[in-house]
Amino acid sequence: MDRAEMDRVEMDRAEMKTEKAEVESELSDFEENMRREIEAYMQPAQQSERDNATQSPEQFAEQFAAYQENVGKQADGHGTEGHDAAVTAADESTVTSNGAAAGDSPASQPAKPRSKKAAKKAYTGTAYRTGHLVKLAVRTKPLSMDIVFEHVSSSISKLEAQLEAEKAARKAGYPIIGYLIETTPLNNG
């Protein structure tokens, strides 16, 4: 190679380096813009989660006292009686995927506690249904106690049903704390 060819090769390398630097700076600008957009998108969602708490502290304290009372009964009982008490306590402090407490009625009267079978029948009705009833532990406000979030999914897969329940809980404004309590298949059995 002669001197002119070597100079041309060096110039090509220099051009490639500058082009690479430009692409990297464009990419970092793009990454910065995306990061800003994501943060801007997430901040209102986090704020609305805090603002959308549906229970007052007094209502939550009443539910928690009832839960503690029923847990005490569960510890004293043996066999299924204690389990039914825990299920009743969970039903009393349960939030459905439409955002209302499970015991809410149009007249705002507390619903009667029901057994696991009665809860299952309430969701299944008379027609055969596929899907799952998923119960997740959620938190109403930061640093507050946990409650149960119930979601009825039409998905056949337990994993898909759980993901749908988590999505519905987030949409309703309840932060997920990562505990799957129960997944029950919906059927007339």
Coordinates of N, CA and C in Angstrom, one line a residue:
M1 N 0.8 -1.2 0.0 CA 0.0 0.0 0.0 C 0.9 1.2 0.0
D2 N 0.5 2.2 -0.8 CA 1.2 3.4 -0.8 C 0.6 4.4 0.2
R3 N 1.2 5.5 0.3 CA 0.9 6.5 1.3 C -0.5 7.1 1.1
A4 N -1.0 7.3 -0.1 CA -2.3 7.8 -0.4 C -3.4 6.8 0.0
E5 N -3.2 5.5 -0.2 CA -4.1 4.5 0.2 C -4.2 4.4 1.8
M6 N -3.1 4.6 2.4 CA -3.1 4.5 3.9 C -3.8 5.7 4.5
D7 N -3.7 6.9 3.8 CA -4.4 8.1 4.3 C -5.9 7.9 4.1
R8 N -6.3 7.3 3.0 CA -7.7 7.1 2.7 C -8.3 6.1 3.8
V9 N -7.6 5.1 4.1 CA -8.0 4.1 5.1 C -8.2 4.8 6.5
E10 N -7.2 5.6 6.8 CA -7.3 6.3 8.1 C -8.5 7.3 8.1
M11 N -8.7 7.9 7.0 CA -9.9 8.9 6.9 C -11.2 8.1 7.1
D12 N -11.3 6.9 6.4 CA -12.5 6.1 6.5 C -12.7 5.6 8.0
R13 N -11.6 5.3 8.7 CA -11.7 4.9 10.1 C -12.2 6.0 10.9
A14 N -11.6 7.2 10.7 CA -12.0 8.4 11.4 C -13.5 8.7 11.2
E15 N -14.0 8.6 10.0 CA -15.4 8.8 9.6 C -16.3 7.8 10.4
M16 N -15.8 6.6 10.4 CA -16.6 5.5 11.0 C -16.7 5.8 12.5
K17 N -15.6 6.3 13.1 CA -15.6 6.6 14.6 C -16.6 7.7 14.9
T18 N -16.6 8.8 14.0 CA -17.5 9.9 14.3 C -18.9 9.5 14.1
E19 N -19.2 8.6 13.0 CA -20.5 8.1 12.8 C -21.0 7.3 14.0
K20 N -20.1 6.5 14.5 CA -20.4 5.6 15.7 C -20.7 6.5 16.9
A21 N -19.9 7.6 17.1 CA -20.1 8.5 18.2 C -21.5 9.2 18.1
E22 N -21.9 9.6 16.9 CA -23.1 10.2 16.6 C -24.3 9.3 16.9
V23 N -24.2 8.0 16.5 CA -25.2 7.0 16.8 C -25.4 6.8 18.3
E24 N -24.2 6.7 19.0 CA -24.3 6.5 20.4 C -24.9 7.7 21.1
S25 N -24.6 8.9 20.7 CA -25.2 10.0 21.3 C -26.7 10.1 21.0
E26 N -27.1 9.7 19.8 CA -28.5 9.7 19.5 C -29.2 8.6 20.3
L27 N -28.5 7.5 20.5 CA -29.1 6.4 21.3 C -29.3 6.9 22.8
S28 N -28.2 7.5 23.3 CA -28.3 8.0 24.7 C -29.4 9.1 24.8
D29 N -29.6 9.9 23.8 CA -30.7 10.9 23.9 C -32.0 10.2 23.9
F30 N -32.1 9.2 23.0 CA -33.4 8.4 23.0 C -33.6 7.7 24.3
E31 N -32.6 7.1 24.9 CA -32.8 6.5 26.2 C -33.2 7.5 27.3
E32 N -32.6 8.6 27.3 CA -32.9 9.7 28.2 C -34.4 10.1 28.1
N33 N -34.8 10.3 26.8 CA -36.2 10.7 26.5 C -37.2 9.6 27.0
M34 N -36.8 8.3 26.7 CA -37.7 7.2 27.1 C -37.8 7.1 28.6
R35 N -36.6 7.3 29.3 CA -36.6 7.3 30.8 C -37.5 8.4 31.3
R36 N -37.4 9.6 30.8 CA -38.2 10.7 31.2 C -39.7 10.4 31.0
E37 N -40.1 9.8 29.8 CA -41.5 9.5 29.6 C -42.0 8.4 30.5
I38 N -41.2 7.4 30.8 CA -41.6 6.4 31.7 C -41.8 6.9 33.1
E39 N -40.9 7.8 33.6 CA -41.0 8.4 34.9 C -42.3 9.3 35.0
A40 N -42.5 10.0 33.9 CA -43.7 10.9 33.9 C -45.0 10.1 33.9
Y41 N -44.9 8.9 33.2 CA -46.1 8.1 33.1 C -46.3 7.4 34.5
M42 N -45.3 7.0 35.1 CA -45.4 6.2 36.4 C -45.8 7.1 37.6
Q43 N -45.3 8.4 37.6 CA -45.6 9.2 38.7 C -47.1 9.4 38.9
P44 N -47.9 9.8 37.9 CA -49.4 9.9 38.2 C -50.0 8.6 38.6
A45 N -49.5 7.5 38.1 CA -50.1 6.2 38.5 C -49.8 5.9 40.0
Q46 N -48.6 6.2 40.4 CA -48.3 6.0 41.8 C -49.1 7.0 42.7
Q47 N -49.3 8.2 42.3 CA -50.0 9.2 43.0 C -51.5 8.7 43.1
S48 N -52.0 8.2 42.0 CA -53.4 7.8 42.0 C -53.6 6.6 42.8
E49 N -52.6 5.7 43.0 CA -52.7 4.6 43.8 C -52.9 5.0 45.3
R50 N -52.2 6.0 45.6 CA -52.3 6.6 47.0 C -53.6 7.3 47.2
D51 N -54.1 7.9 46.2 CA -55.4 8.7 46.3 C -56.6 7.8 46.2
N52 N -56.5 6.6 45.6 CA -57.7 5.8 45.4 C -58.0 4.8 46.5
A53 N -57.4 5.0 47.6 CA -57.7 4.1 48.7 C -59.2 4.2 49.0
T54 N -59.9 3.1 49.0 CA -61.4 3.1 49.1 C -61.8 3.0 50.6
Q55 N -60.9 2.7 51.5 CA -61.4 2.5 52.9 C -60.8 3.7 53.7
S56 N -61.6 4.1 54.7 CA -61.1 5.0 55.7 C -60.3 4.2 56.7
P57 N -59.4 4.9 57.5 CA -58.7 4.1 58.5 C -59.6 3.5 59.5
E58 N -60.8 4.1 59.8 CA -61.7 3.5 60.8 C -62.3 2.2 60.2
Q59 N -62.7 2.3 58.9 CA -63.3 1.0 58.3 C -62.2 -0.1 58.3
F60 N -61.0 0.3 58.0 CA -60.0 -0.8 58.0 C -59.7 -1.3 59.4
A61 N -59.7 -0.4 60.4 CA -59.5 -0.9 61.8 C -60.6 -1.8 62.2
E62 N -61.9 -1.6 61.8 CA -63.0 -2.5 62.1 C -62.8 -3.8 61.5
Q63 N -62.4 -3.8 60.2 CA -62.2 -5.1 59.5 C -61.0 -5.9 60.1
F64 N -60.0 -5.2 60.5 CA -58.8 -5.8 61.1 C -59.2 -6.4 62.4
A65 N -59.9 -5.7 63.3 CA -60.4 -6.2 64.6 C -61.2 -7.5 64.4
A66 N -62.1 -7.5 63.4 CA -62.9 -8.7 63.1 C -62.0 -9.9 62.6
Y67 N -61.0 -9.5 61.8 CA -60.1 -10.6 61.4 C -59.3 -11.2 62.5
Q68 N -58.8 -10.3 63.4 CA -58.0 -10.8 64.6 C -58.9 -11.7 65.5
E69 N -60.2 -11.3 65.6 CA -61.1 -12.1 66.4 C -61.3 -13.5 65.8
N70 N -61.5 -13.5 64.5 CA -61.7 -14.8 63.8 C -60.4 -15.6 63.8
V71 N -59.3 -15.0 63.7 CA -58.0 -15.8 63.8 C -57.8 -16.4 65.1
G72 N -58.3 -15.7 66.2 CA -58.2 -16.3 67.5 C -59.1 -17.5 67.6
K73 N -60.3 -17.4 67.0 CA -61.2 -18.6 67.0 C -60.6 -19.7 66.2
Q74 N -59.8 -19.4 65.1 CA -59.2 -20.4 64.3 C -58.1 -21.2 65.2
A75 N -57.4 -20.4 66.0 CA -56.3 -21.0 66.8 C -57.0 -21.9 67.9
D76 N -58.1 -21.6 68.4 CA -58.8 -22.4 69.4 C -59.5 -23.7 68.8
G77 N -59.9 -23.6 67.6 CA -60.7 -24.7 66.9 C -59.7 -25.7 66.3
H78 N -60.3 -26.9 66.1 CA -59.6 -27.9 65.4 C -60.3 -28.3 64.1
G79 N -59.5 -28.7 63.1 CA -60.1 -29.2 61.9 C -60.6 -28.1 61.0
T80 N -61.8 -28.3 60.4 CA -62.3 -27.4 59.4 C -63.0 -26.2 60.1
E81 N -63.4 -26.3 61.3 CA -64.1 -25.2 61.9 C -63.2 -23.9 61.9
G82 N -61.9 -24.1 62.3 CA -61.0 -23.0 62.3 C -60.7 -22.5 60.9
H83 N -60.7 -23.4 59.9 CA -60.5 -23.0 58.5 C -61.6 -22.2 58.1
D84 N -62.9 -22.6 58.4 CA -64.0 -21.8 58.0 C -64.0 -20.4 58.6
A85 N -63.5 -20.3 59.9 CA -63.4 -19.0 60.5 C -62.5 -18.1 59.7
A86 N -61.4 -18.7 59.3 CA -60.4 -17.9 58.5 C -60.9 -17.5 57.2
V87 N -61.7 -18.4 56.5 CA -62.3 -18.1 55.3 C -63.3 -17.0 55.5
T88 N -64.1 -17.1 56.5 CA -65.1 -16.0 56.8 C -64.4 -14.7 57.0
A89 N -63.3 -14.7 57.8 CA -62.5 -13.5 58.0 C -62.0 -12.9 56.7
A90 N -61.5 -13.8 55.8 CA -61.0 -13.3 54.5 C -62.1 -12.8 53.7
D91 N -63.3 -13.4 53.8 CA -64.5 -12.9 53.0 C -64.9 -11.5 53.5
E92 N -64.8 -11.3 54.8 CA -65.2 -10.0 55.3 C -64.3 -8.9 54.9
S93 N -63.0 -9.2 54.8 CA -62.1 -8.1 54.4 C -61.6 -8.3 52.9
T94 N -62.5 -8.8 52.1 CA -62.2 -9.0 50.7 C -62.7 -7.9 49.8
V95 N -61.9 -7.6 48.8 CA -62.2 -6.6 47.9 C -62.4 -7.3 46.5
T96 N -63.4 -7.0 45.8 CA -63.6 -7.7 44.5 C -62.9 -6.9 43.4
S97 N -62.8 -7.5 42.2 CA -62.1 -6.8 41.2 C -62.9 -5.6 40.6
N98 N -64.1 -5.4 41.0 CA -64.8 -4.2 40.5 C -64.6 -3.0 41.5
G99 N -63.8 -3.3 42.6 CA -63.5 -2.2 43.5 C -64.3 -2.1 44.7
A100 N -65.4 -2.8 44.8 CA -66.3 -2.8 45.9 C -65.9 -3.9 46.9
A101 N -66.2 -3.7 48.2 CA -65.9 -4.7 49.2 C -66.8 -5.9 48.9
A102 N -66.4 -7.1 49.2 CA -67.2 -8.2 48.8 C -68.5 -8.2 49.5
G103 N -68.6 -7.6 50.7 CA -69.8 -7.6 51.5 C -70.7 -6.4 51.1
D104 N -70.3 -5.5 50.2 CA -71.1 -4.4 49.9 C -72.4 -4.8 49.1
S105 N -73.5 -4.2 49.5 CA -74.8 -4.4 48.8 C -75.3 -3.1 48.4
P106 N -76.3 -3.0 47.6 CA -76.8 -1.7 47.3 C -77.3 -0.9 48.5
A107 N -77.7 -1.5 49.5 CA -78.1 -0.8 50.7 C -77.0 -0.5 51.7
S108 N -75.8 -0.9 51.3 CA -74.5 -0.7 52.1 C -74.6 -1.5 53.4
Q109 N -75.3 -2.6 53.4 CA -75.3 -3.4 54.6 C -74.3 -4.5 54.5
P110 N -73.6 -4.9 55.6 CA -72.6 -5.9 55.5 C -73.2 -7.2 55.1
A111 N -72.6 -8.0 54.3 CA -73.1 -9.3 53.8 C -72.8 -10.3 54.9
K112 N -73.6 -11.3 54.9 CA -73.5 -12.4 55.9 C -72.2 -13.2 55.5
P113 N -71.4 -13.7 56.5 CA -70.3 -14.5 56.1 C -70.7 -15.8 55.4
R114 N -69.9 -16.3 54.5 CA -70.3 -17.5 53.8 C -69.1 -18.4 53.8
S115 N -69.5 -19.7 53.7 CA -68.4 -20.7 53.6 C -67.8 -20.7 52.3
K116 N -66.7 -21.5 52.2 CA -66.0 -21.6 50.9 C -66.9 -22.1 49.8
K117 N -67.7 -23.1 50.1 CA -68.6 -23.7 49.1 C -69.6 -22.7 48.6
A118 N -70.1 -21.9 49.6 CA -71.1 -20.9 49.2 C -70.5 -19.8 48.4
A119 N -69.3 -19.4 48.7 CA -68.6 -18.4 47.9 C -68.4 -18.9 46.4
K120 N -68.0 -20.2 46.3 CA -67.8 -20.8 45.0 C -69.1 -20.8 44.2
K121 N -70.2 -21.2 44.9 CA -71.5 -21.3 44.2 C -72.0 -19.9 43.8
A122 N -71.7 -18.9 44.6 CA -72.1 -17.5 44.3 C -71.4 -17.0 43.0
Y123 N -70.2 -17.5 42.7 CA -69.6 -17.1 41.5 C -69.9 -18.0 40.3
T124 N -70.2 -19.2 40.6 CA -70.5 -20.1 39.4 C -71.9 -20.1 39.0
G125 N -72.9 -19.8 39.8 CA -74.3 -19.8 39.4 C -74.7 -21.2 39.0
T126 N -75.6 -21.3 38.0 CA -76.1 -22.6 37.6 C -75.4 -23.1 36.3
A127 N -74.8 -22.2 35.6 CA -74.1 -22.6 34.3 C -72.7 -23.1 34.7
Y128 N -72.2 -24.0 33.9 CA -70.8 -24.4 34.1 C -69.9 -23.3 33.6
R129 N -68.9 -23.0 34.4 CA -68.0 -21.9 34.0 C -66.6 -22.4 34.1
T130 N -65.8 -21.9 33.2 CA -64.4 -22.2 33.2 C -63.7 -21.0 33.8
G131 N -62.5 -21.2 34.3 CA -61.7 -20.1 34.8 C -61.3 -20.4 36.2
H132 N -60.9 -19.3 36.9 CA -60.4 -19.4 38.3 C -60.8 -18.2 39.1
L133 N -61.0 -18.4 40.4 CA -61.2 -17.4 41.4 C -59.9 -17.2 42.0
V134 N -59.3 -16.0 41.9 CA -57.9 -15.8 42.4 C -58.0 -14.8 43.6
K135 N -57.4 -15.1 44.7 CA -57.3 -14.2 45.9 C -55.9 -13.8 46.0
L136 N -55.6 -12.5 46.1 CA -54.3 -11.9 46.2 C -54.3 -11.1 47.5
A137 N -53.1 -11.0 48.1 CA -52.9 -10.0 49.2 C -52.5 -8.7 48.6
V138 N -53.2 -7.6 49.0 CA -52.9 -6.3 48.5 C -52.9 -5.3 49.7
R139 N -52.4 -4.2 49.4 CA -52.2 -3.2 50.4 C -53.0 -1.9 50.0
T140 N -53.8 -1.4 51.0 CA -54.7 -0.2 50.6 C -53.8 1.1 50.6
K141 N -52.9 1.2 51.5 CA -52.1 2.4 51.5 C -50.7 2.0 51.9
P142 N -49.7 2.8 51.6 CA -48.3 2.4 52.1 C -48.3 2.3 53.6
L143 N -47.7 1.3 54.1 CA -47.5 1.0 55.5 C -48.8 0.7 56.2
S144 N -49.8 0.2 55.5 CA -51.0 -0.2 56.2 C -51.1 -1.7 56.1
M145 N -52.2 -2.3 56.7 CA -52.3 -3.7 56.8 C -52.8 -4.3 55.4
D146 N -52.6 -5.6 55.3 CA -52.9 -6.2 54.0 C -54.4 -6.6 54.0
I147 N -55.0 -6.7 52.8 CA -56.4 -7.2 52.7 C -56.4 -8.2 51.5
V148 N -57.5 -8.9 51.3 CA -57.6 -9.8 50.3 C -58.3 -9.2 49.1
F149 N -57.8 -9.4 47.9 CA -58.4 -8.9 46.6 C -58.8 -10.1 45.9
E150 N -60.1 -10.2 45.5 CA -60.7 -11.3 44.8 C -60.9 -10.9 43.4
H151 N -60.6 -11.8 42.4 CA -60.9 -11.6 41.0 C -61.3 -12.9 40.4
V152 N -62.4 -12.8 39.6 CA -62.9 -13.9 38.8 C -62.3 -13.8 37.4
S153 N -61.6 -14.8 37.0 CA -60.9 -14.8 35.7 C -61.6 -15.9 34.8
S154 N -61.7 -15.7 33.6 CA -62.2 -16.7 32.7 C -61.1 -17.5 32.0
S155 N -59.9 -17.3 32.4 CA -58.8 -18.0 31.9 C -58.7 -19.4 32.4
I156 N -58.3 -20.3 31.6 CA -58.1 -21.7 32.0 C -56.8 -21.9 32.8
S157 N -55.8 -21.2 32.4 CA -54.5 -21.3 33.0 C -54.5 -20.6 34.4
K158 N -53.9 -21.2 35.4 CA -53.8 -20.6 36.7 C -52.9 -19.4 36.7
L159 N -51.8 -19.5 35.9 CA -50.9 -18.4 35.8 C -51.5 -17.2 35.1
E160 N -52.2 -17.4 34.0 CA -52.9 -16.3 33.4 C -53.9 -15.7 34.3
A161 N -54.7 -16.5 35.0 CA -55.7 -16.0 36.0 C -55.0 -15.1 37.0
Q162 N -53.9 -15.6 37.5 CA -53.1 -14.8 38.5 C -52.7 -13.4 37.9
L163 N -52.2 -13.5 36.7 CA -51.7 -12.2 36.1 C -52.9 -11.3 35.8
E164 N -54.0 -11.8 35.4 CA -55.2 -11.0 35.2 C -55.7 -10.4 36.5
A165 N -55.6 -11.2 37.6 CA -56.0 -10.6 38.9 C -55.1 -9.5 39.4
E166 N -53.8 -9.7 39.2 CA -52.8 -8.7 39.5 C -53.0 -7.4 38.7
K167 N -53.3 -7.5 37.4 CA -53.6 -6.4 36.6 C -54.9 -5.7 37.0
A168 N -55.9 -6.5 37.4 CA -57.2 -5.9 37.9 C -57.0 -5.1 39.2
A169 N -56.1 -5.7 40.1 CA -55.8 -5.1 41.4 C -55.1 -3.7 41.2
R170 N -54.1 -3.7 40.3 CA -53.4 -2.5 40.0 C -54.4 -1.5 39.4
K171 N -55.3 -1.9 38.5 CA -56.2 -1.0 37.8 C -57.2 -0.4 38.9
A172 N -57.5 -1.2 39.9 CA -58.4 -0.7 41.0 C -57.6 0.2 42.0
G173 N -56.3 0.3 41.8 CA -55.5 1.1 42.7 C -55.0 0.4 43.9
Y174 N -54.9 -0.9 43.9 CA -54.3 -1.6 45.0 C -52.9 -2.1 44.7
P175 N -51.9 -1.7 45.4 CA -50.5 -2.2 45.1 C -50.4 -3.7 45.5
I176 N -49.8 -4.5 44.7 CA -49.7 -5.9 44.9 C -48.5 -6.1 45.8
I177 N -48.6 -6.9 46.9 CA -47.5 -7.1 47.8 C -46.8 -8.5 47.5
G178 N -47.3 -9.2 46.5 CA -46.6 -10.4 46.1 C -47.1 -11.7 46.7
Y179 N -48.2 -11.7 47.4 CA -48.7 -13.0 47.9 C -49.9 -13.5 47.2
L180 N -49.8 -14.7 46.7 CA -51.0 -15.3 46.1 C -51.6 -16.2 47.2
I181 N -52.8 -15.9 47.6 CA -53.4 -16.6 48.7 C -54.1 -17.9 48.2
E182 N -54.8 -17.8 47.2 CA -55.6 -19.0 46.7 C -56.0 -18.8 45.3
T183 N -56.0 -19.9 44.5 CA -56.5 -20.0 43.2 C -57.5 -21.1 43.2
T184 N -58.8 -20.9 42.9 CA -59.8 -21.9 43.0 C -60.4 -22.0 41.6
P185 N -60.5 -23.2 41.0 CA -61.1 -23.4 39.7 C -62.6 -23.1 39.8
L186 N -63.2 -22.5 38.8 CA -64.6 -22.2 38.8 C -65.3 -23.4 38.0
N187 N -66.1 -24.1 38.7 CA -66.9 -25.2 38.1 C -68.0 -25.5 39.1
N188 N -68.9 -26.3 38.6 CA -70.1 -26.6 39.5 C -69.9 -27.8 40.4
G189 N -68.7 -28.2 40.6 CA -68.3 -29.4 41.4 C -68.5 -29.2 42.8

